[in-house]
Each structure stands twice: as structure tokens, then as C-alpha cells.
Coordinates of C-alpha atoms and ligand atoms in Angstrom, one line a residue:
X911 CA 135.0 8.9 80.4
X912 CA 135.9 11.9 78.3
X913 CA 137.0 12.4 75.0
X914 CA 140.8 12.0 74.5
X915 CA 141.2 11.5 70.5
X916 CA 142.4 15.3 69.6
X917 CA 140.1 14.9 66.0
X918 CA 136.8 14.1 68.3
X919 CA 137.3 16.4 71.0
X920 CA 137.9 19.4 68.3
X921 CA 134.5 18.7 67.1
X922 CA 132.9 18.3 70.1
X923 CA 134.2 21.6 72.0
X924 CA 132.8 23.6 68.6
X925 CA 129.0 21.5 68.9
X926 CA 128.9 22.6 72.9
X927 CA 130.1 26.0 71.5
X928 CA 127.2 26.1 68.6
X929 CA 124.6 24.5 71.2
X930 CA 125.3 25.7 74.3
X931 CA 121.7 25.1 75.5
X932 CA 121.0 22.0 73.8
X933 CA 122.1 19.4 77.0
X934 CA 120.4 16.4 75.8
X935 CA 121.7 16.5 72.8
X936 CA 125.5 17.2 73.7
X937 CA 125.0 13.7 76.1
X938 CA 123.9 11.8 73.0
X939 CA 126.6 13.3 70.7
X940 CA 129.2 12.9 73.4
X941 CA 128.6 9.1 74.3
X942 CA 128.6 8.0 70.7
X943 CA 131.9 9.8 70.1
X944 CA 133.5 8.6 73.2
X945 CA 132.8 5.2 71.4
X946 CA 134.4 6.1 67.9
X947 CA 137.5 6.7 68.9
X948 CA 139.4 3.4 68.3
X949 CA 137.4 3.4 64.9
X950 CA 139.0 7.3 64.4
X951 CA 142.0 6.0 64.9
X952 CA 141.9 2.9 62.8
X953 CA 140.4 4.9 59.6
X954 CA 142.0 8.0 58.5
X955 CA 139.2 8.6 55.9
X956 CA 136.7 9.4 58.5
X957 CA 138.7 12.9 59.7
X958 CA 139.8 13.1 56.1
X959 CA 136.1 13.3 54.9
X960 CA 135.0 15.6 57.3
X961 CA 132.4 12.9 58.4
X962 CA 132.2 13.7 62.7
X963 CA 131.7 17.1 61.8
X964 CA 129.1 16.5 59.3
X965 CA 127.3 13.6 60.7
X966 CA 126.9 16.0 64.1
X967 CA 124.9 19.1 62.4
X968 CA 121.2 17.8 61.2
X969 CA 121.1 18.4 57.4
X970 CA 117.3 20.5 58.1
X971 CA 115.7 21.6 60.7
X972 CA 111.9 22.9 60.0
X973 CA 110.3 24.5 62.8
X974 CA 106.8 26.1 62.4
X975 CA 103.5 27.2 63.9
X976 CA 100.9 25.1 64.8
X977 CA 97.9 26.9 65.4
X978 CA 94.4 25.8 66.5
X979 CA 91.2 26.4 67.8
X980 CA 90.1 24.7 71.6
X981 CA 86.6 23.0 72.3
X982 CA 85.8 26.9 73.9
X983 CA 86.5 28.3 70.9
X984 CA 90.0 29.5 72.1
X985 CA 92.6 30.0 69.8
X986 CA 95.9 27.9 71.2
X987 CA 99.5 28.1 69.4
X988 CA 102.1 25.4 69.6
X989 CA 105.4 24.8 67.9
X990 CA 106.2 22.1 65.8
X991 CA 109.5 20.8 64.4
X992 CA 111.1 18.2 61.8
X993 CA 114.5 17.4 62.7
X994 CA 115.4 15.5 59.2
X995 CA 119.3 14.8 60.5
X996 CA 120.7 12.2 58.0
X997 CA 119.9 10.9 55.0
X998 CA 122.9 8.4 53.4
X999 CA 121.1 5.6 53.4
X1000 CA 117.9 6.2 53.2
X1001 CA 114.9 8.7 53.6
X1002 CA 114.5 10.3 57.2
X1003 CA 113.1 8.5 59.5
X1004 CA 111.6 8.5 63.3
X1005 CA 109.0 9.3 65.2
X1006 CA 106.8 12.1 65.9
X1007 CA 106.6 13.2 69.8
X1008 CA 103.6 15.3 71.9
X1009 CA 105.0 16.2 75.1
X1010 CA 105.0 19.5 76.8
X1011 CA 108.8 19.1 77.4
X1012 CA 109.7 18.8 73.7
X1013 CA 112.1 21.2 72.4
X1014 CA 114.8 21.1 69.8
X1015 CA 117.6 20.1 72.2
X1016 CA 115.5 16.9 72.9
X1017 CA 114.6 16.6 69.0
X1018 CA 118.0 16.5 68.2
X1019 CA 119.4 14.0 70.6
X1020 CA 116.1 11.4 69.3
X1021 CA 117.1 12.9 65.8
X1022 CA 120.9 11.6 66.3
X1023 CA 120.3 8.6 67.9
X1024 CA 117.6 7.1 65.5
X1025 CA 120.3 7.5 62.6
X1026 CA 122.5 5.1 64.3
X1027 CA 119.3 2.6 65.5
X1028 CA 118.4 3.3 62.1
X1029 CA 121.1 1.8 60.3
X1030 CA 121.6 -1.2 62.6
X1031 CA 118.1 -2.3 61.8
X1032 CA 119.8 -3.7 58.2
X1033 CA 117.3 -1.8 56.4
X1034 CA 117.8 1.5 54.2
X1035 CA 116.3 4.4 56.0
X1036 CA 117.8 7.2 57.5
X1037 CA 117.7 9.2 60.7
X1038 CA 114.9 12.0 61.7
X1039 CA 112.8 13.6 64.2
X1040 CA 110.0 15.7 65.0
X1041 CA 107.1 16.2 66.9
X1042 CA 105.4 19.2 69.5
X1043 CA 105.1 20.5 72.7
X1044 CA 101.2 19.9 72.6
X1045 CA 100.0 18.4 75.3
X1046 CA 97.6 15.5 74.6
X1047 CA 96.9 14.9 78.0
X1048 CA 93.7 16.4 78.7
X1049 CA 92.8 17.2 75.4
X1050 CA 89.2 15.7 73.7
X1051 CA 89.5 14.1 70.4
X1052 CA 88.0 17.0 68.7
X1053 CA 91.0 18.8 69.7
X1054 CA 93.5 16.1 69.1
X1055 CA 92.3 15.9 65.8
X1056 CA 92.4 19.5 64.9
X1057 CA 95.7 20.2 66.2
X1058 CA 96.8 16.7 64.1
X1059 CA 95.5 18.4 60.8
X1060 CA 97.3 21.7 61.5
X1061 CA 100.6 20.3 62.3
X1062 CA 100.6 18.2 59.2
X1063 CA 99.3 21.0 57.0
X1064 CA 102.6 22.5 57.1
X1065 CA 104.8 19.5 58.1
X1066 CA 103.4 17.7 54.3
X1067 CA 105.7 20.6 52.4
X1068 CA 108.5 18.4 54.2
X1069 CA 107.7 14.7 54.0
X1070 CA 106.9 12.1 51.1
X1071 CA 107.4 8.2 51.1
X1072 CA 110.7 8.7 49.9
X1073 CA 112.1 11.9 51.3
X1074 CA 110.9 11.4 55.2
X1075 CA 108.5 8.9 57.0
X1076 CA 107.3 10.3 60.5
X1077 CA 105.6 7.4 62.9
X1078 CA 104.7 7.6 66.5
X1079 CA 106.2 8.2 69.5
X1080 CA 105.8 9.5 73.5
X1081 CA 101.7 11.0 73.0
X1082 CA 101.8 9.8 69.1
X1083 CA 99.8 6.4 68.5
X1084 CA 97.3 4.8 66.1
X1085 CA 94.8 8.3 66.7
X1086 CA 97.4 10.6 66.0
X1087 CA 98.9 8.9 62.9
X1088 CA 94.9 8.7 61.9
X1089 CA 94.4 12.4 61.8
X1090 CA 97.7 13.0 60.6
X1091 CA 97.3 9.8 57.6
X1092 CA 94.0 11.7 56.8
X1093 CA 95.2 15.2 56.3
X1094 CA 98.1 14.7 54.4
X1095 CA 96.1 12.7 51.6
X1096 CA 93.4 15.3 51.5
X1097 CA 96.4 18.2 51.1
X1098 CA 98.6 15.7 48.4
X1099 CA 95.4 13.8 47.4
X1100 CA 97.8 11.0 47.2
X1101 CA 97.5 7.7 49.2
X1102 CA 100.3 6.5 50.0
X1103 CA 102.8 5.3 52.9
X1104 CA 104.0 8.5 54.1
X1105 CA 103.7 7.6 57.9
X1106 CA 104.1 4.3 59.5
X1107 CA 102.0 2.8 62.5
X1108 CA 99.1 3.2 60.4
X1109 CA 95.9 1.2 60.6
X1110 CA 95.7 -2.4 59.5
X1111 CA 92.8 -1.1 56.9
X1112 CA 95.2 2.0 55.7
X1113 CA 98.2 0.4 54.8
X1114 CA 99.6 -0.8 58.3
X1115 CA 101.5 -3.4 59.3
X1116 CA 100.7 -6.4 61.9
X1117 CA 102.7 -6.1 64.8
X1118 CA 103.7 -2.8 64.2
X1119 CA 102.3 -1.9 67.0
X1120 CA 104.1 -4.5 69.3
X1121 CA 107.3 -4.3 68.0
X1122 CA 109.2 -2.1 69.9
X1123 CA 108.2 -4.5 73.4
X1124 CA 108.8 -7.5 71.5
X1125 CA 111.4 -6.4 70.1
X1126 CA 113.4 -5.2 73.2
X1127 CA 112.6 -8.8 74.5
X1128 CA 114.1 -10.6 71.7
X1129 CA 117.4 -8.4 71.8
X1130 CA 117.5 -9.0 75.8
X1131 CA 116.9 -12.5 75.3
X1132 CA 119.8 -12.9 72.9
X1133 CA 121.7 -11.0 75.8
X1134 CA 120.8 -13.5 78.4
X1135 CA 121.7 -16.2 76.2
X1136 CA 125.2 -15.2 75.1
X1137 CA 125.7 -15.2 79.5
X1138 CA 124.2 -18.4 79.5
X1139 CA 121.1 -16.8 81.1
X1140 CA 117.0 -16.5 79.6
X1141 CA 113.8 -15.0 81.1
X1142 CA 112.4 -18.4 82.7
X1143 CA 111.6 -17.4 86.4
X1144 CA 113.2 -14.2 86.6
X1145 CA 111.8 -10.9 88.0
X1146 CA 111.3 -7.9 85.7
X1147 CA 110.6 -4.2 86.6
X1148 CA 109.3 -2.1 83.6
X1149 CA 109.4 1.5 83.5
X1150 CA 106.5 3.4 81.7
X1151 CA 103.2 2.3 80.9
X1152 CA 102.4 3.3 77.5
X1153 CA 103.0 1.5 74.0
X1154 CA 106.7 0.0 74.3
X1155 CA 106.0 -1.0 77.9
X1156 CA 102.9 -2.7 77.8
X1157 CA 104.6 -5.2 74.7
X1158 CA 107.8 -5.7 76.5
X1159 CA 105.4 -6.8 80.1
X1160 CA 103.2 -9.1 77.1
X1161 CA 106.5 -10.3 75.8
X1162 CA 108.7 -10.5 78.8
X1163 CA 106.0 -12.5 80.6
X1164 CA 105.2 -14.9 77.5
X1165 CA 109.5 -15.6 77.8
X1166 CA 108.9 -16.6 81.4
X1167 CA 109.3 -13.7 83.9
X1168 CA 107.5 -12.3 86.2
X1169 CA 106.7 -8.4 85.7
X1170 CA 105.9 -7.0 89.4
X1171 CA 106.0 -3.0 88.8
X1172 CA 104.7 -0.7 86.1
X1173 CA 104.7 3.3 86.3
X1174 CA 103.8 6.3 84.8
X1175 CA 105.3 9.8 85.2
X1176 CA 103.0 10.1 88.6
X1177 CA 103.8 6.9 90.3
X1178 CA 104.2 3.3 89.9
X1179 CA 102.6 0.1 90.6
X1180 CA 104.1 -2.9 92.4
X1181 CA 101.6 -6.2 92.0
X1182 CA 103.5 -9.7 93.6
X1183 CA 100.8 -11.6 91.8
X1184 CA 102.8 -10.2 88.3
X1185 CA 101.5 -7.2 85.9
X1186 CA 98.8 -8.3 83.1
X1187 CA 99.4 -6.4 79.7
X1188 CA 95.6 -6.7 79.0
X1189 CA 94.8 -4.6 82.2
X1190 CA 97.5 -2.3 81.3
X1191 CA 96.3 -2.1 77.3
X1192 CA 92.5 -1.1 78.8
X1193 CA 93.7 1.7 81.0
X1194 CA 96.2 3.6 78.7
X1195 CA 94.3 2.4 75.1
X1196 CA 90.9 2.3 75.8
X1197 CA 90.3 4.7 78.8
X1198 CA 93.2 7.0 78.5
X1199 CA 93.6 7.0 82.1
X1200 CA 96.5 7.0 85.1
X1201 CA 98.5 3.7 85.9
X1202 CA 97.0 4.4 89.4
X1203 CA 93.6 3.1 88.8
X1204 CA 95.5 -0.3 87.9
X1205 CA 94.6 -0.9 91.7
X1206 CA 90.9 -1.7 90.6
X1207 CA 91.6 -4.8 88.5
X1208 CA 94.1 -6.5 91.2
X1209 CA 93.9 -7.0 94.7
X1210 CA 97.5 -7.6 95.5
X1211 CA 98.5 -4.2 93.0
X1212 CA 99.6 -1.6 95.7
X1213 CA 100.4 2.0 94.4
X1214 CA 103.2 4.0 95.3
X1215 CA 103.3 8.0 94.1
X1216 CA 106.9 9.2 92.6
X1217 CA 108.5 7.5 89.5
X1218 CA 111.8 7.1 90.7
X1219 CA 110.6 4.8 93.5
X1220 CA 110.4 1.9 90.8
X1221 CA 113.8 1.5 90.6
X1222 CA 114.2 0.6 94.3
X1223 CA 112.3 -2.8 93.7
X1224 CA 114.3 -5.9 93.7
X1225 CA 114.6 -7.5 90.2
X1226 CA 116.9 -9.6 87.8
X1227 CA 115.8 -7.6 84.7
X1228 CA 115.3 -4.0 84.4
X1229 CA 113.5 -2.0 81.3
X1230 CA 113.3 1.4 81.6
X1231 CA 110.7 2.2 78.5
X1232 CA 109.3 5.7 80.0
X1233 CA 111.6 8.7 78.7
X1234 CA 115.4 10.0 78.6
X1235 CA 117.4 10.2 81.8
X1236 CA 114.5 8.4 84.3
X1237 CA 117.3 6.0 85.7
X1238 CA 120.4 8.1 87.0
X1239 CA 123.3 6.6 88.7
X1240 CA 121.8 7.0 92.4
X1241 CA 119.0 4.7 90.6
X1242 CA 121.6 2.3 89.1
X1243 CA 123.3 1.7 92.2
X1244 CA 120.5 0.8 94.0
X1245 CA 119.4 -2.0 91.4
X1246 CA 122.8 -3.5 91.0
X1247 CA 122.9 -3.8 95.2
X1248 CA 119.3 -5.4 94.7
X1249 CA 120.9 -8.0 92.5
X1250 CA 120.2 -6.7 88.9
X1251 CA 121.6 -8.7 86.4
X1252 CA 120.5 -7.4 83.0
X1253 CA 119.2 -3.6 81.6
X1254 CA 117.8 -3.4 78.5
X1255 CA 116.8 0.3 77.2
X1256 CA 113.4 0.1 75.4
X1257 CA 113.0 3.9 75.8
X1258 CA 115.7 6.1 74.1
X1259 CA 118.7 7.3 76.1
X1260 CA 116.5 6.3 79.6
X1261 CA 119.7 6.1 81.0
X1262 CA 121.9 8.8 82.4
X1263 CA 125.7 8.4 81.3
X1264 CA 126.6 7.7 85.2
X1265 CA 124.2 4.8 85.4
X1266 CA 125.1 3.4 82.9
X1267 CA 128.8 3.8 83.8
X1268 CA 127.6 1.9 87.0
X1269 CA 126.0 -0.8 84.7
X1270 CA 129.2 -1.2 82.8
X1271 CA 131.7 -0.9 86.0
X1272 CA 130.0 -3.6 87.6
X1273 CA 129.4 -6.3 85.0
X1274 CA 125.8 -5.7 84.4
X1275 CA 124.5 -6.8 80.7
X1276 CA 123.4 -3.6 79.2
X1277 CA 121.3 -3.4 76.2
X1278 CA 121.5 0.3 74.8
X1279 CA 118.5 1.8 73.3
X1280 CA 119.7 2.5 69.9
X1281 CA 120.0 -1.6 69.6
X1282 CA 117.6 -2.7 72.5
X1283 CA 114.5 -0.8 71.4
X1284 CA 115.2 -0.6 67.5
X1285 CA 112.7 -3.3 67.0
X1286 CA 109.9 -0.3 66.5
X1287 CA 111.7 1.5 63.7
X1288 CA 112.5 -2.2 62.0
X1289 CA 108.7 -2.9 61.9
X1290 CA 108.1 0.5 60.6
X1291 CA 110.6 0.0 58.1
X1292 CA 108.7 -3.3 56.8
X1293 CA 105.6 -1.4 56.7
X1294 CA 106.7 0.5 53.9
X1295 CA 108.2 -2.6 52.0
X1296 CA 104.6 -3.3 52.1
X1297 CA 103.3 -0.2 51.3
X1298 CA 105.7 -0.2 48.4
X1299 CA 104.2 -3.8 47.2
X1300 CA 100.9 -3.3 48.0
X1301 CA 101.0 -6.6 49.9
X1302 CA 100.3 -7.1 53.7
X1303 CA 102.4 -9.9 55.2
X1304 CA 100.5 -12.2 58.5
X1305 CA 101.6 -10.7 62.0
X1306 CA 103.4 -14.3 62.2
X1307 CA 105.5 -13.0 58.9
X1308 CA 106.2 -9.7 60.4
X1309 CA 107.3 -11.4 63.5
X1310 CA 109.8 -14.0 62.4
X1311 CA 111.2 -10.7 60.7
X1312 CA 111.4 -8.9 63.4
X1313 CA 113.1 -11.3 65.7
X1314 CA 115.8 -11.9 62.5
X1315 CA 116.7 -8.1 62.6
X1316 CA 116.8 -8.1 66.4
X1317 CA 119.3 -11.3 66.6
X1318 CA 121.2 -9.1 63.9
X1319 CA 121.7 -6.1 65.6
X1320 CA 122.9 -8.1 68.7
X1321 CA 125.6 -9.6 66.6
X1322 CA 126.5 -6.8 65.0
X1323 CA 126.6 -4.5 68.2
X1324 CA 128.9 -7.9 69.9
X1325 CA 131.3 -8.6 67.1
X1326 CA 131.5 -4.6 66.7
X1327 CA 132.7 -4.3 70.1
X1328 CA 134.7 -7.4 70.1
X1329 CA 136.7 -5.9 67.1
X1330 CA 137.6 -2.9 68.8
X1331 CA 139.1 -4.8 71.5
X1332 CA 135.5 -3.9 74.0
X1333 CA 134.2 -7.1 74.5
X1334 CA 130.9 -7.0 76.1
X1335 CA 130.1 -3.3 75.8
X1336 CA 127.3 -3.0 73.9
X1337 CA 127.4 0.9 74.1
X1338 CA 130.7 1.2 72.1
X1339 CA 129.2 -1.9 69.6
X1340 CA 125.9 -0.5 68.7
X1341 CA 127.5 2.7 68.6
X1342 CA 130.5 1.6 66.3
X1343 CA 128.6 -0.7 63.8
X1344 CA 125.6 1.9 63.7
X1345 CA 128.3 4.6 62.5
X1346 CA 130.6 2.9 60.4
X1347 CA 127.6 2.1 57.6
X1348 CA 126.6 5.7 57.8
X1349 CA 129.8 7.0 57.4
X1350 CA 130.7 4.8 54.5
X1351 CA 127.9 5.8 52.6
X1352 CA 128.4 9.5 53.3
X1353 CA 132.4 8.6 52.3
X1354 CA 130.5 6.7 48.8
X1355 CA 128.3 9.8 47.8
X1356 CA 130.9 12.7 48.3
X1357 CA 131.3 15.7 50.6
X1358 CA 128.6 18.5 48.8
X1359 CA 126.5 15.3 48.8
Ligands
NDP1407 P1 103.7 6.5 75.2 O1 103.3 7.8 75.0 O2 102.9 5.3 74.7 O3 104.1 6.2 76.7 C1 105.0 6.9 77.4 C2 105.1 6.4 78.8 O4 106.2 7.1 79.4 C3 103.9 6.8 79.6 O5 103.8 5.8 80.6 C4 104.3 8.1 80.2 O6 103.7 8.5 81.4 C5 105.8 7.9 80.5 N1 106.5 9.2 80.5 C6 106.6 10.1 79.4 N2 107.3 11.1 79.8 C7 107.6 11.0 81.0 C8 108.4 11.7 81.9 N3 108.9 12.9 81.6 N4 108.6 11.2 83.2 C9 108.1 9.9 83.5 N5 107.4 9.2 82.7 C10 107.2 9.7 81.5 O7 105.2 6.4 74.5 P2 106.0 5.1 74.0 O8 105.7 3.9 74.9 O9 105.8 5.0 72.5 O10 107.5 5.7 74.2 C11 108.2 5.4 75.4 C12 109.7 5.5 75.2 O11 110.1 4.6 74.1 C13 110.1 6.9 74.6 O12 111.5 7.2 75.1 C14 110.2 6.7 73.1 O13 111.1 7.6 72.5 C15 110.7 5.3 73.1 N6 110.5 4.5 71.8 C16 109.3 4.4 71.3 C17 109.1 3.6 70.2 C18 107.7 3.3 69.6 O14 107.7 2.6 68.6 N7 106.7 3.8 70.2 C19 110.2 3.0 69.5 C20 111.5 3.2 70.1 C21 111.6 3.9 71.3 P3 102.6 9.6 81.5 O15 101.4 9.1 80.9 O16 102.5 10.0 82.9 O17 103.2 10.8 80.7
2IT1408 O1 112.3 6.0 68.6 C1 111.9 5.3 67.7 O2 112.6 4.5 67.1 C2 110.5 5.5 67.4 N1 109.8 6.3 68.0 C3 109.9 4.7 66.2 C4 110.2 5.5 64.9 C5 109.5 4.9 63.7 O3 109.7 5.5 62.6 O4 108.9 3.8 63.7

């Protein structure tokens, strides 16, 4: 599908123009306009405002040093980025990432997206990005640590509890935001909620940590439903093996299915007998280890090296919660001949923009990431209505919360599509309903804003 609406694809030829070599973020740009042009088309004010071109360009970009010193007294140098892209309703917000891949193409497509996941959650926060491309792998805690208090000694000129709130994401989880939590009070002496995903005994929230799993459960279950359809007895494969997919297996297999493969980005693990979350939580939490040693706690757990083999196993449900663009359409193909009924995205942009094409060609139910996996953000959202209180809610309360705002974004992503005359695609609905709240507020607060 290309972009046909003369408005749309003048602002897109001048982005690929400006950011030639940023791919990633051109494929998350272009899907989302390829979705908004019946809504171009039904609301003049959008060109008239000049709000494509502006909700495209981030509205700061901070991009620094990060130096440190290694356990043999080496000094290392990384680079570290903010990517605070839109603020109309809210103050940035998104996740931090430490990956050796990370650059500012892939900043700015998480950076885009999140604005759109953002404002389906129903709360007021706006979209942003950042993170590294430190390695944590390999690294001691010592070195975690220190390279935690650099980065945040020059990333704290940037955030604040009401300007941005970072969080965690792919190598960022309850040590990181630890380190990070720490430094930043000690450089604003000021205690307060400036990251989420903190610890229960700093200001955290219960079931923070779960919530992105859970959450992509309870938006595929509302999925299944509307088709008539529901967990109960139905095989799941789950990509990935840290954070989101070790909640979705909990969750997924609490609604009734039967998880048989896991990976990593070495291999993956097939078990008949059905993946345990507890075995996965004590390899990637407490031993910071490979998926591959899963093989010790279960007999019937074979290993298989190679990623992309995971998606040749025959399932009903599919959740890719690794990283972008780990299920292409060769992939796709494969699971719909295997009888794949549903995909739900619980990593961001997992899929590439032929798979999905396959997905929606032939009928699949596809959950998008920007509505399937928003369940994270939500949560992280509610922890800084607590924060902001001073009040902790139970995990039960947090929970009944979070599967509200996931029912919500499902209707808002159906009925979106349904009034655009796309019944079905979830792609075009989260897409539409996501951007038409942004937009309006950006219309609301005038262009020098
Ligand atoms: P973790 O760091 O906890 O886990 C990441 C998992 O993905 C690991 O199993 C990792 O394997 C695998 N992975 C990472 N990069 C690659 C790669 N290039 N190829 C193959 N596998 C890879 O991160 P999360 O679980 O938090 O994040 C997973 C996805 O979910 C990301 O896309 C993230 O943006 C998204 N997300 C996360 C949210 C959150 O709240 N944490 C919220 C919403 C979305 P390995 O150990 O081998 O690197
Ligand atoms: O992609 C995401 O939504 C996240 N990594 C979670 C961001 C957050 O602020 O909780």
C-alpha cells in the first residue's frame, strides 16, 4: 500500500528527503500515514494546521556523551540520546533502551510510535524516547551502575516529573531505573517521580512490572472475543524472553493456553509439556543468563539455535515481544499456512509491513503494538498518579485499571476503524484514534505552540 493522498505523500517524500538514513523510522511514519488518509480527507483543519508536518519532526532531540570507566580501569564512551517528540497532551514519555543496535533512526520510530500508544492509553502523557548503545550484556553491576549515573548526569538537565518521564525498556529494568532513580536525586536532591518502573519501596507501582504481558493478553483477549474466540486450549508461541514476554507466557497461560516456544536473539525453545514463567523469570531476572539453559529445568524443553526458526512452529496465537522487524512476511506466511489465527504485537513494530500485509490479506486478527502492548506505558502512567498523591494502590487496584484501559483502547482502535469504513483493521484504528486526540490538541494550543 502506498500513499496516494497528495497532502500526505508531500510530507512524506520531504521526511525520506531530511532522513534518508533513518529506515526504521520512515516504516513507522509511513504506516501511520498510510492510515490517516480517509481522516485527511474528512478534516481540512489537519493540512490547514500544518499538523502531518509537525507531528513528523520530534520537537528535541538531545544526544550526548556517556563516558565511563570499565572494571580494568578502561575508559569506555557511548552515546546517549532523548528523543522528547511530542508533548500536546502531556509530558514526554517512553522508555529508555540499552542495545548495541540503538541509534537515532530506531529512537525515532519508538519515539513516534509511543505518541500514538501514548494517547490511546486515555491518560495525559505525551510521546518520547531515549536510551544507548551500551551493551549490558556482559557487563558487571559495578559497570552497569556507573555507566547508569553517567548517562543520567547529563540526561537530568532534560527530564522532570512534568517535562519527561523515562522508564524501561529492551536492557532497561528494575537495576537500571535503580541507578538511574539514585543519581538523579543526588544531582536535583529532589525525590520525586521522574522515572517509572521504580521499586515498590521508591515510589513504584504493583504490577508495573507485569503490565505490558498482561496487558497484551487482555487486549488479545478482547480480540478473540469480538470473533467469538478466547484463550481456552489454544496454542501460543511467544517471541523474546525478557520482561514483556515472560508476563504475556504468565498471563496467556493463566487465560488457558498452552505456551510451547520461547526465544532469545540466539535461539528458541520449544517445550510440548508448555513454558513455565517462573523458570523463565529465574534465568533472565535472577541469573541473567541465555534461554538455552531453559533445557535444565524441563525434560521435554528441546533447543533449537536461530530466532527466526520460532515462527515455523504450529500455533493458534502468535506474540512476537522480542524487537522491531523479527517477523517478516516469509515468517508470516508460514504461520498463517500453520493455522494462525490471531497476532498480537507486545514488542513495538515486531512486524514487518509485508507481514503484516499477509496478516491483514488473509483474515488474521492482528493486534498492532501501539494498542496491543500499550498496557506498559498505562501502568507507568498510574505510577505517577501515585507518585503525585503519595498513595500506592494494591496490585489488584492497579490491575482492574489496567484491564479497563486495555478494553478501551480495543474499542477505540474498532469503532475508529469502523468509522472510517476499515472494519476489522486494527492498524488503520489504533493509528486513527491515537492521532486524531494528538492532533486536536496541537489544533487547541496553536501553531508556535
Ligand atoms: P528485555 O530487555 O526484557 O527483553 C528483550 C528480549 O528481546 C530478550 O529476550 C532479547 O534477547 C530479545 N531481543 C532483543 N533484541 C533482539 C534482537 N535484535 N533480535 C532478537 N531478539 C532480541 O526487553 P522488553 O521485554 O522490555 O522489551 C521487548 C519488546 O517489547 C521491545 O520491542 C520493547 O520496545 C517492547 N515494549 C516493552 C515494554 C516494557 O514495558 N518493557 C512496553 C512496551 C513495549 P537477548 O537477550 O538475546 O538480547
Ligand atoms: O515501549 C513502551 O511503551 C515502553 N517501553 C514503556 C514506556 C514507559 O514509559 O513505561
Amino acid at each position: 500500500m502506498a500513499i496516494k493522498n497528495s497532502y500526505l505523500k508531500e510530507v512524506f517524500e520531504g521526511l525520506k528527503k531530511r532522513n534518508a538514513d533513518e529506515p526504521e523510522f520512515l516504516q513507522a511514519v509511513e504506516e501511520v500515514l498510510e492510515s490517516l488518509e480517509p481522516v485527511v480527507e474528512a478534516r481540512p483543519e489537519i493540512q490547514a494546521n500544518g499538523i502531518i508536518e509537525r507531528i513528523v519532526e520530534p520537537e528535541r532531540v538531545v544526544m550526548f556523551r556517556v563516558s565511563w570507566v570499565d572494571d580494568n580501569g578502561k575508559v569506555q564512551v557511548n552515546r546517549g540520546y532523548r528523543v522528547q517528540f511530542n508533548s500536546a497532551i502531556g509530558p514526554y514519555k517512553g522508555g529508555l533502551r540499552l542495545h548495541p543496535s540503538v541509534n537515532l533512526s530506531i529512537l525515532k520510530f519508538l519515539g513516534f510510535e509511543q505518541i500514538f500508544k501514548n494517547s490511546l492509553t486515555t491518560l495525559p502523557i505525551g510521546g518520547g524516547k531515549g536510551g544507548s548503545d551500551f551493551d549490558p550484556k556482559g557487563k558487571s553491576d559495578n559497570e552497569v551502575m556507573r555507566f547508569c549515573q553517567s548517562f543520567m548526569t547529563e540526561l537530568a538537565k532534560h527530564i522532570g516529573p512534568d517535562t519527561d518521564v523515562p522508564a524501561g525498556d529492551i536492557g532497561v529494568g528494575g537495576r537500571e531505573i535503580g541507578y538511574l532513580f539514585g543519581q538523579y536525586k543526588r544531582l536535583q536532591n529532589e525525590y520525586t517521580g521522574v522515572l517509572t518502573g521504580k521499586s515498590i519501596t521508591c515510589g513504584g507501582s504493583l504490577a508495573r512490572t507485569e503490565a505490558t504481558g498482561y496487558g497484551l493478553c487482555y487486549f488479545t483477549n478482547e480480540m478473540l472475543k469480538d470473533a467469538g474466540k478466547s484463550f481456552e486450549g489454544k496454542t501460543a508461541v511467544i517471541s523474546g524472553s525478557g520482561n514483556v514476554a515472560t508476563y504475556a507466557t504468565q498471563k496467556a497461560t493463566e487465560l488457558g493456553a498452552k505456551v510451547v516456544a520461547i526465544s532469545d536473539s540466539n535461539g528458541y525453545i520449544y517445550d510440548e509439556a508448555g513454558i513455565d514463567y517462573k523458570i523463565m523469570k529465574e534465568i533472565k531476572e535472577v541469573k541473567r543468563d541465555r534461554i538455552k539453559t531453559y533445557v535444565n529445568y524441563s525434560k521435554t524443553a528441546k533447543y533449537t539455535e536461530g530466532c527466526k526458526g520460532i515462527w515455523t512452529i504450529p500455533c493458534d496465537i502468535a506474540l512476537p515481544c522480542a524487537t522491531q522487524n523479527e517477523l517478516d512476511e516469509e515468517s508470516a506466511k508460514i504461520l498463517v499456512k500453520n493455522g494462525v489465527f490471531a497476532v498480537a504485537e507486545g514488542a513495538n513494530m515486531p512486524s514487518t509491513p509485508g507481514a503484516i500485509a499477509v496478516f491483514l490479506k488473509e483474515g488474521v486478527l492482528f493486534g498492532p503494538a501501539k494498542a496491543a502492548n500499550a498496557g506498559g506505558v498505562a501502568t507507568s502512567a498510574l505510577e505517577m498518579s501515585q507518585n503525585s498523591i503519595r498513595m500506592a494502590w494494591t496490585f489488584e487496584e492497579v490491575d482492574e485499571k489496567l484491564h479497563d484501559i486495555m478494553r478501551s483502547i480495543y474499542k477505540q482502535a474498532s469503532e475508529a476503524a469502523k468509522r472510517y469504513g476499515m472494519e476489522g483493521n486494527l492498524v488503520a484504528g489504533a493509528n486513527i484514534a491515537g492521532f486524531e486526540k494528538v492532533a486536536n490538541a496541537m489544533i487547541w494550543q496553536g501553531i508556535s505552540y
